[in-house]
Amino acid sequence: MAPQSIAVVGLGGIGGVAAAALHLAGRHDVLACVRRPPGPLAFRHPDGVTPVALRCLADPAEAGPVDWILLCTKAQDTAAAGAWLRRLTGPATRVAVLQNGLGHAERVRPFSGEAPVVPVVVYFNGERSGAGEVQLRRVAGHDMAVPDDAHGRAFAELLRGSLLGAHPAPDFPTLAWRKLLINIVANPLTALTRQRQRVLRRPDIHALGLALLEEAMAVGRAAGAALAPDEADRVWATLMTFPEDAGTSMYHDIMAGRSLEVEALTGHVVALGERYGIPTPLNRAMLVLLRATADGIAEASTAR
Ligand SMILES: NC(=O)C1=CN([C@@H]2O[C@H](COP(=O)(O)OP(=O)(O)OC[C@H]3O[C@@H](n4cnc5c(N)ncnc54)[C@H](OP(=O)(O)O)[C@@H]3O)[C@@H](O)[C@H]2O)C=CC1
Ligand SMILES: CC(C)(CO)C(=O)C(=O)O
């Protein structure tokens, strides 16, 4: 693959790790599109800590079309990043969406038009600290999964030689559902308890998590995902392989008083449950708590 121009939109946990890894690999021209230019960044990864000096733009009006856009904002911030997507998209642009949830292409099409979209299931854990550090925590298995088509394979090739890899997966829709299952338990349970993933080791949280998963799995199966009969146990076993000192993206948001990615995760499962006539009372209860918490955060930030 010839050197590509890559714009990473959103330099948080995931965007920070992706931009740093691609920049360090040195094969491509990486630009970070941010709201506020960050100071110097230190990239903490399994092999050590490396300083990275990323080229940054803070004004979409200064951006032009690139080969690849990596959209790394929260799902609810996609529209706010629309000005970046419009300016960065040209006839040869592909958009990789590194966001949790489903429906990646539908979220970005209003802003990137006909550009091919690569939905990316992200498995690695990324954390951006206020101290100018971005940290990659690896999990067992692949860092990311993409559809096994020409654009997905091109995304995997883009990352070749970097600290991150993407696996082109023929059963991508089921993998995306499996990831959503992880997110409808790990994210709300860490955020609402304000504890990192260690809290998932509690037997009472385990029991609640399995019950949330059983409801969501019924919805996933109705939506066509090929989930195993013992999928809930498998999801929990996967969660137990994650570092217990890792947070989740929603945990970091609640601790920092930022908006919460509620509707794309628990909200989506509850909405699909309604569509298919599948009851999801426990997820609905989580949704009420998450929405009330998110509203409280918004009110507190307006009052400041
Ligand atoms: N963190 C993780 O370990 C994982 C996260 N994910 C998913 O990846 C996605 C990204 O999550 P994560 O990296 O944790 O989120 P973060 O909140 O850490 O980062 C999101 C970034 O987007 C930026 N942003 C928001 N709006 C705009 C805008 N209009 N223009 C430019 N930048 C903008 C924010 O900027 P600012 O700094 O100014 O607020 C922030 O830096 C989410 O969908 C999440 O669920 C998936 C797997 C793991
Ligand atoms: C896998 C997990 C729970 C942790 O990285 C995640 O997807 C997130 O934090 O949003």
Short mmCIF file of C-alpha atoms and ligand atoms in Angstrom, two decimals:
data_model
loop_
_atom_site.label_atom_id
_atom_site.label_comp_id
_atom_site.label_asym_id
_atom_site.label_seq_id
_atom_site.Cartn_x
_atom_site.Cartn_y
_atom_site.Cartn_z
CA MET A 1 0.00 0.00 0.00
CA ALA A 2 1.33 3.46 -0.93
CA PRO A 3 1.61 6.00 1.91
CA GLN A 4 -1.86 7.23 2.80
CA SER A 5 -3.11 10.48 4.31
CA ILE A 6 -5.04 9.69 7.49
CA ALA A 7 -7.14 12.07 9.57
CA VAL A 8 -8.01 10.86 13.06
CA VAL A 9 -11.10 12.74 14.26
CA GLY A 10 -11.29 12.75 18.06
CA LEU A 11 -8.07 12.32 20.00
CA GLY A 12 -9.39 10.56 23.09
CA GLY A 13 -8.61 7.07 24.37
CA ILE A 14 -9.19 5.28 21.06
CA GLY A 15 -8.25 8.07 18.65
CA GLY A 16 -5.16 8.92 20.70
CA VAL A 17 -3.93 5.31 20.63
CA ALA A 18 -4.78 4.87 16.93
CA ALA A 19 -3.10 8.14 15.89
CA ALA A 20 -0.02 7.46 18.02
CA ALA A 21 0.34 3.88 16.74
CA LEU A 22 -0.02 4.90 13.08
CA HIS A 23 2.32 7.87 13.52
CA LEU A 24 5.00 5.72 15.16
CA ALA A 25 4.76 3.09 12.42
CA GLY A 26 5.95 5.85 10.08
CA ARG A 27 4.29 4.57 6.90
CA HIS A 28 1.56 7.17 6.54
CA ASP A 29 0.86 10.88 7.01
CA VAL A 30 -1.24 11.21 10.16
CA LEU A 31 -3.27 14.29 11.09
CA ALA A 32 -5.21 14.65 14.35
CA CYS A 33 -8.46 16.64 14.16
CA VAL A 34 -9.27 18.01 17.58
CA ARG A 35 -11.36 20.61 19.36
CA ARG A 36 -8.38 21.88 21.35
CA PRO A 37 -4.76 21.18 20.34
CA PRO A 38 -3.24 18.87 22.97
CA GLY A 39 0.15 19.50 24.49
CA PRO A 40 2.91 16.93 23.99
CA LEU A 41 1.58 13.39 24.14
CA ALA A 42 3.22 10.38 25.79
CA PHE A 43 2.07 7.06 24.36
CA ARG A 44 2.11 4.30 26.99
CA HIS A 45 1.98 0.87 25.34
CA PRO A 46 3.00 -2.69 26.24
CA ASP A 47 6.59 -2.07 25.03
CA GLY A 48 7.15 1.16 26.98
CA VAL A 49 6.36 4.87 26.79
CA THR A 50 7.10 6.86 23.63
CA PRO A 51 6.68 10.61 23.11
CA VAL A 52 4.66 11.43 19.99
CA ALA A 53 4.41 14.77 18.23
CA LEU A 54 1.23 14.64 16.18
CA ARG A 55 0.28 17.17 13.54
CA CYS A 56 -3.02 18.67 14.74
CA LEU A 57 -5.77 20.83 13.27
CA ALA A 58 -8.45 22.46 15.43
CA ASP A 59 -10.47 24.18 12.69
CA PRO A 60 -12.37 22.07 10.13
CA ALA A 61 -12.20 24.99 7.67
CA GLU A 62 -8.44 24.33 7.34
CA ALA A 63 -8.92 20.64 6.43
CA GLY A 64 -9.06 19.08 2.97
CA PRO A 65 -9.80 15.59 1.61
CA VAL A 66 -7.72 12.65 2.86
CA ASP A 67 -7.44 8.96 1.92
CA TRP A 68 -8.73 7.76 5.29
CA ILE A 69 -10.80 9.28 8.05
CA LEU A 70 -10.71 7.43 11.36
CA LEU A 71 -13.76 8.66 13.28
CA CYS A 72 -12.99 8.13 16.97
CA THR A 73 -15.55 10.31 18.77
CA LYS A 74 -18.30 8.91 20.95
CA ALA A 75 -21.39 7.93 18.90
CA GLN A 76 -23.39 10.88 20.27
CA ASP A 77 -20.69 13.30 19.07
CA THR A 78 -20.83 12.14 15.43
CA ALA A 79 -23.03 15.05 14.34
CA ALA A 80 -20.80 17.53 16.18
CA ALA A 81 -17.85 16.10 14.19
CA GLY A 82 -19.86 16.47 10.96
CA ALA A 83 -17.95 19.56 9.85
CA TRP A 84 -14.71 17.52 9.96
CA LEU A 85 -16.28 14.66 7.99
CA ARG A 86 -17.58 17.02 5.29
CA ARG A 87 -14.22 18.80 4.84
CA LEU A 88 -12.09 15.64 4.96
CA THR A 89 -14.21 13.59 2.54
CA GLY A 90 -13.28 13.59 -1.15
CA PRO A 91 -13.92 11.18 -4.04
CA ALA A 92 -11.23 8.72 -2.84
CA THR A 93 -11.87 8.90 0.90
CA ARG A 94 -12.79 5.91 3.07
CA VAL A 95 -14.21 6.38 6.55
CA ALA A 96 -13.34 3.91 9.31
CA VAL A 97 -15.68 4.31 12.29
CA LEU A 98 -14.01 3.24 15.54
CA GLN A 99 -17.07 3.43 17.77
CA ASN A 100 -19.00 1.05 19.95
CA GLY A 101 -22.55 0.12 19.01
CA LEU A 102 -24.09 -0.90 15.69
CA GLY A 103 -25.14 1.07 12.60
CA HIS A 104 -21.79 2.79 12.04
CA ALA A 105 -22.46 3.54 8.36
CA GLU A 106 -25.91 5.01 9.04
CA ARG A 107 -24.39 7.36 11.63
CA VAL A 108 -21.78 8.89 9.30
CA ARG A 109 -23.55 8.88 5.91
CA PRO A 110 -25.33 12.22 6.50
CA PHE A 111 -21.85 13.80 6.67
CA SER A 112 -19.64 11.69 4.40
CA GLY A 113 -22.16 10.91 1.63
CA GLU A 114 -21.20 8.03 -0.64
CA ALA A 115 -17.71 7.46 0.84
CA PRO A 116 -17.19 3.78 1.74
CA VAL A 117 -17.57 3.19 5.47
CA VAL A 118 -15.62 0.55 7.40
CA PRO A 119 -17.35 -0.27 10.70
CA VAL A 120 -14.70 -1.20 13.25
CA VAL A 121 -15.24 -3.32 16.35
CA VAL A 122 -12.63 -2.09 18.82
CA TYR A 123 -11.37 -4.57 21.41
CA PHE A 124 -8.30 -2.79 22.76
CA ASN A 125 -8.66 -0.45 25.70
CA GLY A 126 -7.59 3.16 25.27
CA GLU A 127 -7.33 5.75 28.01
CA ARG A 128 -6.39 9.40 27.63
CA SER A 129 -5.35 11.05 30.87
CA GLY A 130 -5.40 14.76 31.57
CA ALA A 131 -1.66 14.58 32.06
CA GLY A 132 -1.06 14.25 28.33
CA GLU A 133 -0.73 10.49 28.34
CA VAL A 134 -2.58 8.08 26.12
CA GLN A 135 -2.47 4.43 27.15
CA LEU A 136 -2.99 1.26 25.15
CA ARG A 137 -4.06 -1.78 27.17
CA ARG A 138 -4.09 -4.92 25.08
CA VAL A 139 -6.72 -7.61 25.43
CA ALA A 140 -6.37 -11.27 24.41
CA GLY A 141 -7.06 -11.83 20.72
CA HIS A 142 -7.42 -9.17 18.06
CA ASP A 143 -7.16 -5.41 18.63
CA MET A 144 -9.98 -4.73 16.19
CA ALA A 145 -12.33 -6.55 13.78
CA VAL A 146 -13.61 -5.29 10.42
CA PRO A 147 -15.81 -6.82 7.70
CA ASP A 148 -13.93 -9.21 5.44
CA ASP A 149 -14.45 -7.14 2.28
CA ALA A 150 -12.16 -4.97 0.14
CA HIS A 151 -12.48 -1.89 2.38
CA GLY A 152 -12.11 -3.86 5.61
CA ARG A 153 -9.00 -5.58 4.29
CA ALA A 154 -7.60 -2.20 3.18
CA PHE A 155 -8.08 -0.90 6.73
CA ALA A 156 -6.20 -3.92 8.10
CA GLU A 157 -3.40 -3.20 5.59
CA LEU A 158 -3.29 0.46 6.68
CA LEU A 159 -2.33 -0.68 10.18
CA ARG A 160 0.36 -3.15 9.06
CA GLY A 161 3.63 -2.54 10.91
CA SER A 162 1.92 -0.57 13.69
CA LEU A 163 1.25 -1.62 17.29
CA LEU A 164 -2.39 -2.24 16.34
CA GLY A 165 -3.96 -4.86 14.09
CA ALA A 166 -7.40 -5.37 12.58
CA HIS A 167 -8.88 -8.78 11.77
CA PRO A 168 -11.11 -9.04 8.66
CA ALA A 169 -13.96 -11.22 9.95
CA PRO A 170 -16.53 -12.96 7.69
CA ASP A 171 -19.05 -13.07 10.59
CA PHE A 172 -18.69 -9.35 11.35
CA PRO A 173 -22.39 -8.67 12.19
CA THR A 174 -22.29 -11.33 14.92
CA LEU A 175 -18.97 -9.99 16.25
CA ALA A 176 -20.49 -6.51 16.40
CA TRP A 177 -23.39 -7.90 18.45
CA ARG A 178 -20.96 -9.77 20.75
CA LYS A 179 -19.13 -6.48 21.34
CA LEU A 180 -22.41 -4.70 22.03
CA LEU A 181 -23.18 -7.40 24.62
CA ILE A 182 -19.89 -6.61 26.35
CA ASN A 183 -20.72 -2.91 26.30
CA ILE A 184 -24.26 -3.19 27.70
CA VAL A 185 -22.80 -4.79 30.83
CA ALA A 186 -19.25 -3.50 31.32
CA ASN A 187 -19.95 0.14 30.51
CA PRO A 188 -23.12 0.79 32.58
CA LEU A 189 -21.96 -1.35 35.51
CA THR A 190 -18.59 0.39 35.81
CA ALA A 191 -20.09 3.84 35.20
CA LEU A 192 -23.02 3.56 37.61
CA THR A 193 -20.84 2.04 40.35
CA ARG A 194 -18.01 4.48 39.52
CA GLN A 195 -15.52 1.62 39.66
CA ARG A 196 -13.06 0.21 37.15
CA GLN A 197 -13.54 -3.29 35.74
CA ARG A 198 -12.53 -4.86 39.06
CA VAL A 199 -16.19 -4.40 40.10
CA LEU A 200 -17.16 -7.03 37.50
CA ARG A 201 -15.44 -9.65 39.73
CA ARG A 202 -18.22 -9.29 42.36
CA PRO A 203 -20.65 -12.26 42.40
CA ASP A 204 -23.72 -9.98 42.67
CA ILE A 205 -22.58 -7.87 39.70
CA HIS A 206 -21.87 -11.10 37.80
CA ALA A 207 -25.45 -12.30 38.40
CA LEU A 208 -26.92 -8.97 37.30
CA GLY A 209 -24.63 -8.91 34.24
CA LEU A 210 -25.77 -12.39 33.14
CA ALA A 211 -29.44 -11.38 33.45
CA LEU A 212 -28.84 -8.21 31.39
CA LEU A 213 -27.06 -10.30 28.78
CA GLU A 214 -29.83 -12.92 28.49
CA GLU A 215 -32.34 -10.15 27.64
CA ALA A 216 -30.03 -8.51 25.11
CA MET A 217 -29.16 -11.87 23.51
CA ALA A 218 -32.84 -12.52 22.76
CA VAL A 219 -32.92 -9.15 20.97
CA GLY A 220 -29.66 -9.90 19.13
CA ARG A 221 -30.96 -13.25 17.90
CA ALA A 222 -34.17 -11.60 16.66
CA ALA A 223 -31.93 -9.15 14.77
CA GLY A 224 -30.12 -12.07 13.10
CA ALA A 225 -26.94 -12.41 15.18
CA ALA A 226 -25.68 -16.01 15.43
CA LEU A 227 -25.22 -16.03 19.21
CA ALA A 228 -24.34 -19.26 20.99
CA PRO A 229 -26.70 -20.82 23.58
CA ASP A 230 -24.07 -20.11 26.27
CA GLU A 231 -23.19 -16.67 24.89
CA ALA A 232 -23.74 -14.92 28.25
CA ASP A 233 -21.15 -17.15 29.95
CA ARG A 234 -18.78 -16.64 27.04
CA VAL A 235 -19.15 -12.85 27.22
CA TRP A 236 -18.48 -12.97 30.95
CA ALA A 237 -15.44 -15.20 30.43
CA THR A 238 -14.11 -12.64 27.92
CA LEU A 239 -14.70 -9.81 30.39
CA MET A 240 -12.71 -11.72 33.01
CA THR A 241 -9.69 -11.69 30.67
CA PHE A 242 -9.67 -7.84 30.60
CA PRO A 243 -7.29 -6.04 32.96
CA GLU A 244 -9.18 -5.30 36.17
CA ASP A 245 -7.52 -1.88 36.48
CA ALA A 246 -8.91 -0.83 33.08
CA GLY A 247 -11.91 1.48 33.10
CA THR A 248 -14.48 1.56 30.34
CA SER A 249 -15.19 4.48 28.05
CA MET A 250 -18.41 5.21 29.98
CA TYR A 251 -16.62 4.96 33.33
CA HIS A 252 -14.10 7.59 32.17
CA ASP A 253 -16.95 9.81 30.97
CA ILE A 254 -18.86 9.67 34.23
CA MET A 255 -15.72 10.34 36.27
CA ALA A 256 -14.91 13.36 34.07
CA GLY A 257 -18.49 14.68 34.03
CA ARG A 258 -18.87 14.22 30.25
CA SER A 259 -21.91 13.09 28.27
CA LEU A 260 -22.57 9.34 28.30
CA GLU A 261 -22.84 6.99 25.31
CA VAL A 262 -26.20 5.67 26.47
CA GLU A 263 -28.47 5.60 23.43
CA ALA A 264 -26.02 3.75 21.14
CA LEU A 265 -25.54 0.93 23.68
CA THR A 266 -28.29 0.11 26.24
CA GLY A 267 -30.70 2.49 24.47
CA HIS A 268 -30.24 0.64 21.19
CA VAL A 269 -30.94 -2.78 22.73
CA VAL A 270 -34.09 -1.50 24.48
CA ALA A 271 -35.32 0.20 21.28
CA LEU A 272 -34.73 -2.94 19.20
CA GLY A 273 -36.45 -5.02 21.90
CA GLU A 274 -39.52 -2.78 21.52
CA ARG A 275 -39.39 -3.19 17.75
CA TYR A 276 -39.28 -7.01 17.99
CA GLY A 277 -41.70 -7.26 20.93
CA ILE A 278 -39.02 -8.68 23.24
CA PRO A 279 -39.21 -7.50 26.87
CA THR A 280 -35.99 -6.03 28.29
CA PRO A 281 -37.03 -4.89 31.81
CA LEU A 282 -33.57 -4.98 33.38
CA ASN A 283 -31.91 -3.14 30.50
CA ARG A 284 -34.77 -0.65 30.58
CA ALA A 285 -34.08 -0.06 34.29
CA MET A 286 -30.39 0.51 33.49
CA LEU A 287 -31.47 2.90 30.73
CA VAL A 288 -33.58 4.96 33.16
CA LEU A 289 -30.64 5.21 35.58
CA LEU A 290 -28.18 6.08 32.81
CA ARG A 291 -30.44 8.74 31.29
CA ALA A 292 -31.08 10.30 34.70
CA THR A 293 -27.34 10.28 35.43
CA ALA A 294 -26.55 11.80 32.02
CA ASP A 295 -29.16 14.53 32.54
CA GLY A 296 -27.66 15.29 35.96
CA ILE A 297 -24.22 15.65 34.38
CA ALA A 298 -25.62 17.98 31.70
CA GLU A 299 -27.42 20.13 34.31
CA ALA A 300 -24.30 20.35 36.46
CA SER A 301 -22.17 21.44 33.50
CA THR A 302 -24.76 24.11 32.48
CA ALA A 303 -24.76 25.45 36.05
CA ARG A 304 -20.94 25.79 36.05
N1 LIG B 1 -11.86 3.74 25.46
C1 LIG B 1 -11.95 2.44 25.17
O1 LIG B 1 -11.23 1.62 25.73
C2 LIG B 1 -12.92 1.97 24.13
C3 LIG B 1 -13.78 2.83 23.48
N2 LIG B 1 -14.56 2.37 22.45
C4 LIG B 1 -15.43 3.26 21.72
O2 LIG B 1 -14.62 4.14 20.93
C5 LIG B 1 -15.28 5.38 20.75
C6 LIG B 1 -14.37 6.48 21.26
O3 LIG B 1 -14.24 6.29 22.65
P1 LIG B 1 -13.09 6.96 23.53
O4 LIG B 1 -11.86 7.14 22.74
O5 LIG B 1 -13.03 6.18 24.78
O6 LIG B 1 -13.74 8.38 23.81
P2 LIG B 1 -13.03 9.69 24.39
O7 LIG B 1 -14.11 10.45 25.05
O8 LIG B 1 -11.81 9.31 25.15
O9 LIG B 1 -12.57 10.42 23.08
C7 LIG B 1 -13.47 11.00 22.20
C8 LIG B 1 -12.77 12.21 21.64
O10 LIG B 1 -13.64 12.78 20.67
C9 LIG B 1 -13.42 14.15 20.72
N3 LIG B 1 -14.48 14.89 20.06
C10 LIG B 1 -15.79 14.97 20.39
N4 LIG B 1 -16.41 15.80 19.54
C11 LIG B 1 -15.48 16.25 18.69
C12 LIG B 1 -15.50 17.15 17.61
N5 LIG B 1 -16.64 17.77 17.24
N6 LIG B 1 -14.36 17.42 16.95
C13 LIG B 1 -13.21 16.82 17.30
N7 LIG B 1 -13.12 15.95 18.33
C14 LIG B 1 -14.25 15.69 19.01
C15 LIG B 1 -13.30 14.48 22.19
O11 LIG B 1 -12.67 15.72 22.30
P3 LIG B 1 -12.38 16.49 23.67
O12 LIG B 1 -11.08 15.88 24.14
O13 LIG B 1 -12.26 17.90 23.23
O14 LIG B 1 -13.53 16.20 24.58
C16 LIG B 1 -12.49 13.29 22.68
O15 LIG B 1 -11.11 13.58 22.68
C17 LIG B 1 -16.60 5.28 21.53
O16 LIG B 1 -17.63 4.87 20.67
C18 LIG B 1 -16.30 4.18 22.55
O17 LIG B 1 -17.48 3.52 23.01
C19 LIG B 1 -14.49 1.07 22.02
C20 LIG B 1 -13.66 0.19 22.64
C21 LIG B 1 -12.84 0.54 23.76
C1 LIG B 2 -14.16 -3.30 25.90
C2 LIG B 2 -14.50 -2.09 26.73
C3 LIG B 2 -15.49 -2.44 27.80
C4 LIG B 2 -13.24 -1.69 27.44
O1 LIG B 2 -12.30 -1.16 26.64
C5 LIG B 2 -15.07 -1.03 25.85
O2 LIG B 2 -15.48 -1.28 24.74
C6 LIG B 2 -15.26 0.36 26.32
O3 LIG B 2 -14.55 0.78 27.25
O4 LIG B 2 -16.12 1.05 25.77
#
